[in-house]
Amino acid sequence: MSRLFPMVATAAPRLTDPLDDDRERAEVLAGLHACLAAVAARGQLLVVVEDVQWASSGTRDALIHIARAADTAPLMLLATARDGDPDSGTALDGLISRLSALPSVEVMTLVGLGVEAAAEVIADVGGALDAVTAVHETGGNPLFLRELAREGPNSRSLRELVGRRFARHAPEDLEVVDVAAVVGEQIDAAF
């Protein structure tokens, strides 16, 4: 963690009693807040955390801490979660409930595009897919719609399209793709 967020590692004082979990958690959260506040002081900051339905209890605590402290720094927290994930259970419901109680939090439910909007996306990329079928296949997700439309009649399903694209890569390349999926668009090559 100190390589990714050196300010977190230095902001929290060294623990004198490693068995004090509550104290350790409080110090890590304070260090995280100090790090985010320092970065936000240079300009506005957007912190994006995706797929929080799989978040650990420590991550859920951090999200609540950041949301509570958002008034003290120019930062916005955007957390995404998938609806109806069978593995998320009550932990996600509890997180959403706790976050919803904060005055600075707004919970939004996003839905996919409808058939008419999907037809426009398909037409914009020059595709010839049936919009009703495409919406059923993709849930109306614009990215998935564009990819299916670009592929055209060569792909019967989104699963097939993704599978075909990844089948062209060696296993070690797929490991890089797995990491890139969570790292983001830009990273420091020296890292």
PDB file of C-alpha atoms in Angstrom:
ATOM      1  CA  MET A   1       0.000   0.000   0.000  1.00  0.00           C
ATOM      2  CA  SER A   2       2.863   2.380   0.715  1.00  0.00           C
ATOM      3  CA  ARG A   3       3.996   2.158  -2.933  1.00  0.00           C
ATOM      4  CA  LEU A   4       0.581   3.171  -4.235  1.00  0.00           C
ATOM      5  CA  PHE A   5      -0.281   5.728  -1.573  1.00  0.00           C
ATOM      6  CA  PRO A   6       2.869   6.868   0.198  1.00  0.00           C
ATOM      7  CA  MET A   7       0.957   9.726   1.846  1.00  0.00           C
ATOM      8  CA  VAL A   8      -1.363   7.221   3.542  1.00  0.00           C
ATOM      9  CA  ALA A   9       1.585   5.258   4.874  1.00  0.00           C
ATOM     10  CA  THR A  10       3.256   8.375   6.295  1.00  0.00           C
ATOM     11  CA  ALA A  11       0.111  10.179   7.500  1.00  0.00           C
ATOM     12  CA  ALA A  12      -0.870   7.451   9.929  1.00  0.00           C
ATOM     13  CA  PRO A  13       1.535   7.158  12.860  1.00  0.00           C
ATOM     14  CA  ARG A  14       3.216   3.814  13.426  1.00  0.00           C
ATOM     15  CA  LEU A  15       1.170   1.558  15.632  1.00  0.00           C
ATOM     16  CA  THR A  16       2.523   0.769  19.050  1.00  0.00           C
ATOM     17  CA  ASP A  17       0.154  -2.157  19.596  1.00  0.00           C
ATOM     18  CA  PRO A  18      -0.414  -4.217  16.416  1.00  0.00           C
ATOM     19  CA  LEU A  19      -3.252  -6.096  18.102  1.00  0.00           C
ATOM     20  CA  ASP A  20      -5.453  -3.006  18.427  1.00  0.00           C
ATOM     21  CA  ASP A  21      -7.645  -3.493  15.331  1.00  0.00           C
ATOM     22  CA  ASP A  22      -9.980  -0.560  16.050  1.00  0.00           C
ATOM     23  CA  ARG A  23      -7.086   1.824  16.511  1.00  0.00           C
ATOM     24  CA  GLU A  24      -5.315   0.507  13.417  1.00  0.00           C
ATOM     25  CA  ARG A  25      -8.463   0.906  11.314  1.00  0.00           C
ATOM     26  CA  ALA A  26      -8.990   4.460  12.586  1.00  0.00           C
ATOM     27  CA  GLU A  27      -5.391   5.375  11.774  1.00  0.00           C
ATOM     28  CA  VAL A  28      -5.586   3.896   8.284  1.00  0.00           C
ATOM     29  CA  LEU A  29      -8.838   5.777   7.623  1.00  0.00           C
ATOM     30  CA  ALA A  30      -7.289   9.000   8.920  1.00  0.00           C
ATOM     31  CA  GLY A  31      -4.289   8.447   6.651  1.00  0.00           C
ATOM     32  CA  LEU A  32      -6.544   7.752   3.676  1.00  0.00           C
ATOM     33  CA  HIS A  33      -8.476  10.946   4.364  1.00  0.00           C
ATOM     34  CA  ALA A  34      -5.235  12.937   4.691  1.00  0.00           C
ATOM     35  CA  CYS A  35      -4.018  11.541   1.364  1.00  0.00           C
ATOM     36  CA  LEU A  36      -7.251  12.328  -0.471  1.00  0.00           C
ATOM     37  CA  ALA A  37      -7.494  15.786   1.080  1.00  0.00           C
ATOM     38  CA  ALA A  38      -3.908  16.565   0.023  1.00  0.00           C
ATOM     39  CA  VAL A  39      -4.581  15.457  -3.549  1.00  0.00           C
ATOM     40  CA  ALA A  40      -7.911  17.319  -3.621  1.00  0.00           C
ATOM     41  CA  ALA A  41      -6.201  20.482  -2.365  1.00  0.00           C
ATOM     42  CA  ARG A  42      -4.449  20.703  -5.766  1.00  0.00           C
ATOM     43  CA  GLY A  43      -7.845  20.794  -7.489  1.00  0.00           C
ATOM     44  CA  GLN A  44     -11.089  18.921  -7.449  1.00  0.00           C
ATOM     45  CA  LEU A  45     -10.822  15.152  -7.067  1.00  0.00           C
ATOM     46  CA  LEU A  46     -13.099  12.360  -8.233  1.00  0.00           C
ATOM     47  CA  VAL A  47     -12.595   8.989  -6.528  1.00  0.00           C
ATOM     48  CA  VAL A  48     -14.221   6.109  -8.422  1.00  0.00           C
ATOM     49  CA  VAL A  49     -14.703   2.711  -6.806  1.00  0.00           C
ATOM     50  CA  GLU A  50     -16.409   0.119  -8.978  1.00  0.00           C
ATOM     51  CA  ASP A  51     -18.210  -3.093  -8.102  1.00  0.00           C
ATOM     52  CA  VAL A  52     -18.591  -2.376  -4.393  1.00  0.00           C
ATOM     53  CA  GLN A  53     -20.895  -5.386  -4.125  1.00  0.00           C
ATOM     54  CA  TRP A  54     -17.642  -7.331  -3.728  1.00  0.00           C
ATOM     55  CA  ALA A  55     -15.994  -4.870  -1.325  1.00  0.00           C
ATOM     56  CA  SER A  56     -14.419  -6.101   1.881  1.00  0.00           C
ATOM     57  CA  SER A  57     -15.547  -4.742   5.233  1.00  0.00           C
ATOM     58  CA  GLY A  58     -12.447  -2.532   5.308  1.00  0.00           C
ATOM     59  CA  THR A  59     -13.289  -1.066   1.905  1.00  0.00           C
ATOM     60  CA  ARG A  60     -16.893  -0.471   2.969  1.00  0.00           C
ATOM     61  CA  ASP A  61     -15.636   1.345   6.082  1.00  0.00           C
ATOM     62  CA  ALA A  62     -13.303   3.436   3.913  1.00  0.00           C
ATOM     63  CA  LEU A  63     -16.143   4.402   1.569  1.00  0.00           C
ATOM     64  CA  ILE A  64     -18.310   5.531   4.472  1.00  0.00           C
ATOM     65  CA  HIS A  65     -15.380   7.439   5.989  1.00  0.00           C
ATOM     66  CA  ILE A  66     -14.640   9.200   2.683  1.00  0.00           C
ATOM     67  CA  ALA A  67     -18.313  10.055   2.170  1.00  0.00           C
ATOM     68  CA  ARG A  68     -18.544  11.518   5.683  1.00  0.00           C
ATOM     69  CA  ALA A  69     -15.370  13.543   5.180  1.00  0.00           C
ATOM     70  CA  ALA A  70     -16.254  14.757   1.684  1.00  0.00           C
ATOM     71  CA  ASP A  71     -17.364  18.112   3.110  1.00  0.00           C
ATOM     72  CA  THR A  72     -13.803  18.842   4.289  1.00  0.00           C
ATOM     73  CA  ALA A  73     -12.141  18.603   0.858  1.00  0.00           C
ATOM     74  CA  PRO A  74     -13.183  19.279  -2.754  1.00  0.00           C
ATOM     75  CA  LEU A  75     -13.695  15.644  -3.629  1.00  0.00           C
ATOM     76  CA  MET A  76     -16.488  13.489  -4.943  1.00  0.00           C
ATOM     77  CA  LEU A  77     -16.825   9.771  -4.372  1.00  0.00           C
ATOM     78  CA  LEU A  78     -18.522   7.715  -7.070  1.00  0.00           C
ATOM     79  CA  ALA A  79     -19.182   4.115  -6.106  1.00  0.00           C
ATOM     80  CA  THR A  80     -20.843   1.643  -8.431  1.00  0.00           C
ATOM     81  CA  ALA A  81     -22.565  -1.637  -7.629  1.00  0.00           C
ATOM     82  CA  ARG A  82     -24.455  -4.153  -9.685  1.00  0.00           C
ATOM     83  CA  ASP A  83     -28.088  -4.751  -8.855  1.00  0.00           C
ATOM     84  CA  GLY A  84     -29.134  -8.193  -7.866  1.00  0.00           C
ATOM     85  CA  ASP A  85     -25.681  -9.724  -7.507  1.00  0.00           C
ATOM     86  CA  PRO A  86     -26.320 -12.961  -5.601  1.00  0.00           C
ATOM     87  CA  ASP A  87     -22.938 -12.749  -3.841  1.00  0.00           C
ATOM     88  CA  SER A  88     -23.447  -9.241  -2.469  1.00  0.00           C
ATOM     89  CA  GLY A  89     -26.093 -10.129   0.114  1.00  0.00           C
ATOM     90  CA  THR A  90     -26.776  -7.866   3.031  1.00  0.00           C
ATOM     91  CA  ALA A  91     -23.297  -6.289   3.093  1.00  0.00           C
ATOM     92  CA  LEU A  92     -24.122  -4.177   0.030  1.00  0.00           C
ATOM     93  CA  ASP A  93     -27.572  -3.345   1.371  1.00  0.00           C
ATOM     94  CA  GLY A  94     -26.008  -2.225   4.652  1.00  0.00           C
ATOM     95  CA  LEU A  95     -23.439  -0.079   2.849  1.00  0.00           C
ATOM     96  CA  ILE A  96     -26.070   1.593   0.691  1.00  0.00           C
ATOM     97  CA  SER A  97     -28.269   2.152   3.732  1.00  0.00           C
ATOM     98  CA  ARG A  98     -25.435   3.744   5.723  1.00  0.00           C
ATOM     99  CA  LEU A  99     -24.338   5.909   2.790  1.00  0.00           C
ATOM    100  CA  SER A 100     -27.919   6.969   1.999  1.00  0.00           C
ATOM    101  CA  ALA A 101     -28.268   8.344   5.519  1.00  0.00           C
ATOM    102  CA  LEU A 102     -25.526  10.904   4.843  1.00  0.00           C
ATOM    103  CA  PRO A 103     -26.758  14.301   3.610  1.00  0.00           C
ATOM    104  CA  SER A 104     -24.037  14.582   0.955  1.00  0.00           C
ATOM    105  CA  VAL A 105     -24.869  11.215  -0.659  1.00  0.00           C
ATOM    106  CA  GLU A 106     -27.204  10.660  -3.572  1.00  0.00           C
ATOM    107  CA  VAL A 107     -28.102   7.113  -4.599  1.00  0.00           C
ATOM    108  CA  MET A 108     -28.915   6.722  -8.277  1.00  0.00           C
ATOM    109  CA  THR A 109     -30.236   3.693 -10.119  1.00  0.00           C
ATOM    110  CA  LEU A 110     -29.055   3.436 -13.696  1.00  0.00           C
ATOM    111  CA  VAL A 111     -30.883   1.482 -16.335  1.00  0.00           C
ATOM    112  CA  GLY A 112     -29.912   0.418 -19.824  1.00  0.00           C
ATOM    113  CA  LEU A 113     -31.012   2.113 -23.004  1.00  0.00           C
ATOM    114  CA  GLY A 114     -34.415   1.358 -24.419  1.00  0.00           C
ATOM    115  CA  VAL A 115     -35.014  -0.022 -27.903  1.00  0.00           C
ATOM    116  CA  GLU A 116     -35.310   3.381 -29.597  1.00  0.00           C
ATOM    117  CA  ALA A 117     -32.085   4.736 -28.061  1.00  0.00           C
ATOM    118  CA  ALA A 118     -30.328   1.433 -28.780  1.00  0.00           C
ATOM    119  CA  ALA A 119     -31.354   1.693 -32.439  1.00  0.00           C
ATOM    120  CA  GLU A 120     -29.701   5.138 -32.560  1.00  0.00           C
ATOM    121  CA  VAL A 121     -26.465   3.778 -31.058  1.00  0.00           C
ATOM    122  CA  ILE A 122     -26.467   0.896 -33.525  1.00  0.00           C
ATOM    123  CA  ALA A 123     -27.106   3.262 -36.449  1.00  0.00           C
ATOM    124  CA  ASP A 124     -24.351   5.657 -35.274  1.00  0.00           C
ATOM    125  CA  VAL A 125     -21.730   2.927 -35.692  1.00  0.00           C
ATOM    126  CA  GLY A 126     -23.228   1.710 -38.964  1.00  0.00           C
ATOM    127  CA  GLY A 127     -24.482  -1.544 -37.528  1.00  0.00           C
ATOM    128  CA  ALA A 128     -27.327  -3.634 -38.822  1.00  0.00           C
ATOM    129  CA  LEU A 129     -28.509  -5.357 -35.658  1.00  0.00           C
ATOM    130  CA  ASP A 130     -32.101  -5.757 -34.567  1.00  0.00           C
ATOM    131  CA  ALA A 131     -32.426  -3.257 -31.702  1.00  0.00           C
ATOM    132  CA  VAL A 132     -34.890  -5.405 -29.728  1.00  0.00           C
ATOM    133  CA  THR A 133     -32.552  -8.407 -29.822  1.00  0.00           C
ATOM    134  CA  ALA A 134     -29.520  -6.242 -29.063  1.00  0.00           C
ATOM    135  CA  VAL A 135     -31.185  -4.689 -26.011  1.00  0.00           C
ATOM    136  CA  HIS A 136     -32.147  -8.139 -24.776  1.00  0.00           C
ATOM    137  CA  GLU A 137     -28.572  -9.374 -25.265  1.00  0.00           C
ATOM    138  CA  THR A 138     -26.819  -6.363 -23.710  1.00  0.00           C
ATOM    139  CA  GLY A 139     -29.327  -5.069 -21.184  1.00  0.00           C
ATOM    140  CA  GLY A 140     -29.153  -1.766 -23.060  1.00  0.00           C
ATOM    141  CA  ASN A 141     -25.515  -1.153 -22.078  1.00  0.00           C
ATOM    142  CA  PRO A 142     -24.254   1.415 -24.644  1.00  0.00           C
ATOM    143  CA  LEU A 143     -20.698   0.034 -24.734  1.00  0.00           C
ATOM    144  CA  PHE A 144     -21.920  -3.495 -25.365  1.00  0.00           C
ATOM    145  CA  LEU A 145     -24.395  -2.262 -27.982  1.00  0.00           C
ATOM    146  CA  ARG A 146     -21.633  -0.436 -29.890  1.00  0.00           C
ATOM    147  CA  GLU A 147     -19.336  -3.449 -29.790  1.00  0.00           C
ATOM    148  CA  LEU A 148     -22.016  -5.816 -31.046  1.00  0.00           C
ATOM    149  CA  ALA A 149     -23.019  -3.345 -33.751  1.00  0.00           C
ATOM    150  CA  ARG A 150     -19.392  -2.985 -34.904  1.00  0.00           C
ATOM    151  CA  GLU A 151     -19.033  -6.748 -35.051  1.00  0.00           C
ATOM    152  CA  GLY A 152     -22.227  -7.034 -37.079  1.00  0.00           C
ATOM    153  CA  PRO A 153     -23.528 -10.418 -38.171  1.00  0.00           C
ATOM    154  CA  ASN A 154     -20.230 -12.118 -37.247  1.00  0.00           C
ATOM    155  CA  SER A 155     -21.305 -12.337 -33.615  1.00  0.00           C
ATOM    156  CA  ARG A 156     -24.409 -14.027 -32.317  1.00  0.00           C
ATOM    157  CA  SER A 157     -23.912 -12.872 -28.729  1.00  0.00           C
ATOM    158  CA  LEU A 158     -21.885 -10.584 -26.517  1.00  0.00           C
ATOM    159  CA  ARG A 159     -20.359 -13.599 -24.749  1.00  0.00           C
ATOM    160  CA  GLU A 160     -19.200 -14.974 -28.093  1.00  0.00           C
ATOM    161  CA  LEU A 161     -17.747 -11.602 -29.120  1.00  0.00           C
ATOM    162  CA  VAL A 162     -15.719 -11.231 -25.915  1.00  0.00           C
ATOM    163  CA  GLY A 163     -14.658 -14.883 -25.990  1.00  0.00           C
ATOM    164  CA  ARG A 164     -13.447 -14.594 -29.575  1.00  0.00           C
ATOM    165  CA  ARG A 165     -11.431 -11.457 -28.799  1.00  0.00           C
ATOM    166  CA  PHE A 166      -9.737 -12.974 -25.758  1.00  0.00           C
ATOM    167  CA  ALA A 167      -9.073 -16.317 -27.481  1.00  0.00           C
ATOM    168  CA  ARG A 168      -6.513 -14.541 -29.693  1.00  0.00           C
ATOM    169  CA  HIS A 169      -4.291 -13.720 -26.712  1.00  0.00           C
ATOM    170  CA  ALA A 170      -1.682 -15.753 -24.862  1.00  0.00           C
ATOM    171  CA  PRO A 171      -2.342 -16.518 -21.161  1.00  0.00           C
ATOM    172  CA  GLU A 172       0.361 -14.081 -20.018  1.00  0.00           C
ATOM    173  CA  ASP A 173      -1.318 -11.341 -22.078  1.00  0.00           C
ATOM    174  CA  LEU A 174      -4.618 -12.099 -20.394  1.00  0.00           C
ATOM    175  CA  GLU A 175      -2.964 -11.595 -17.003  1.00  0.00           C
ATOM    176  CA  VAL A 176      -2.073  -8.057 -18.126  1.00  0.00           C
ATOM    177  CA  VAL A 177      -5.669  -7.521 -19.268  1.00  0.00           C
ATOM    178  CA  ASP A 178      -6.920  -8.643 -15.836  1.00  0.00           C
ATOM    179  CA  VAL A 179      -4.670  -6.082 -14.128  1.00  0.00           C
ATOM    180  CA  ALA A 180      -5.492  -3.346 -16.646  1.00  0.00           C
ATOM    181  CA  ALA A 181      -9.209  -3.883 -16.049  1.00  0.00           C
ATOM    182  CA  VAL A 182      -8.814  -2.623 -12.486  1.00  0.00           C
ATOM    183  CA  VAL A 183      -5.854  -0.224 -12.800  1.00  0.00           C
ATOM    184  CA  GLY A 184      -7.419   2.237 -15.228  1.00  0.00           C
ATOM    185  CA  GLU A 185      -6.420   3.953 -18.440  1.00  0.00           C
ATOM    186  CA  GLN A 186      -3.112   5.502 -17.385  1.00  0.00           C
ATOM    187  CA  ILE A 187      -0.396   4.231 -15.093  1.00  0.00           C
ATOM    188  CA  ASP A 188       3.166   5.266 -14.371  1.00  0.00           C
ATOM    189  CA  ALA A 189       5.397   2.909 -16.386  1.00  0.00           C
ATOM    190  CA  ALA A 190       8.039   3.117 -13.636  1.00  0.00           C
ATOM    191  CA  PHE A 191       5.570   1.632 -11.169  1.00  0.00           C
TER     192      PHE A 191
END
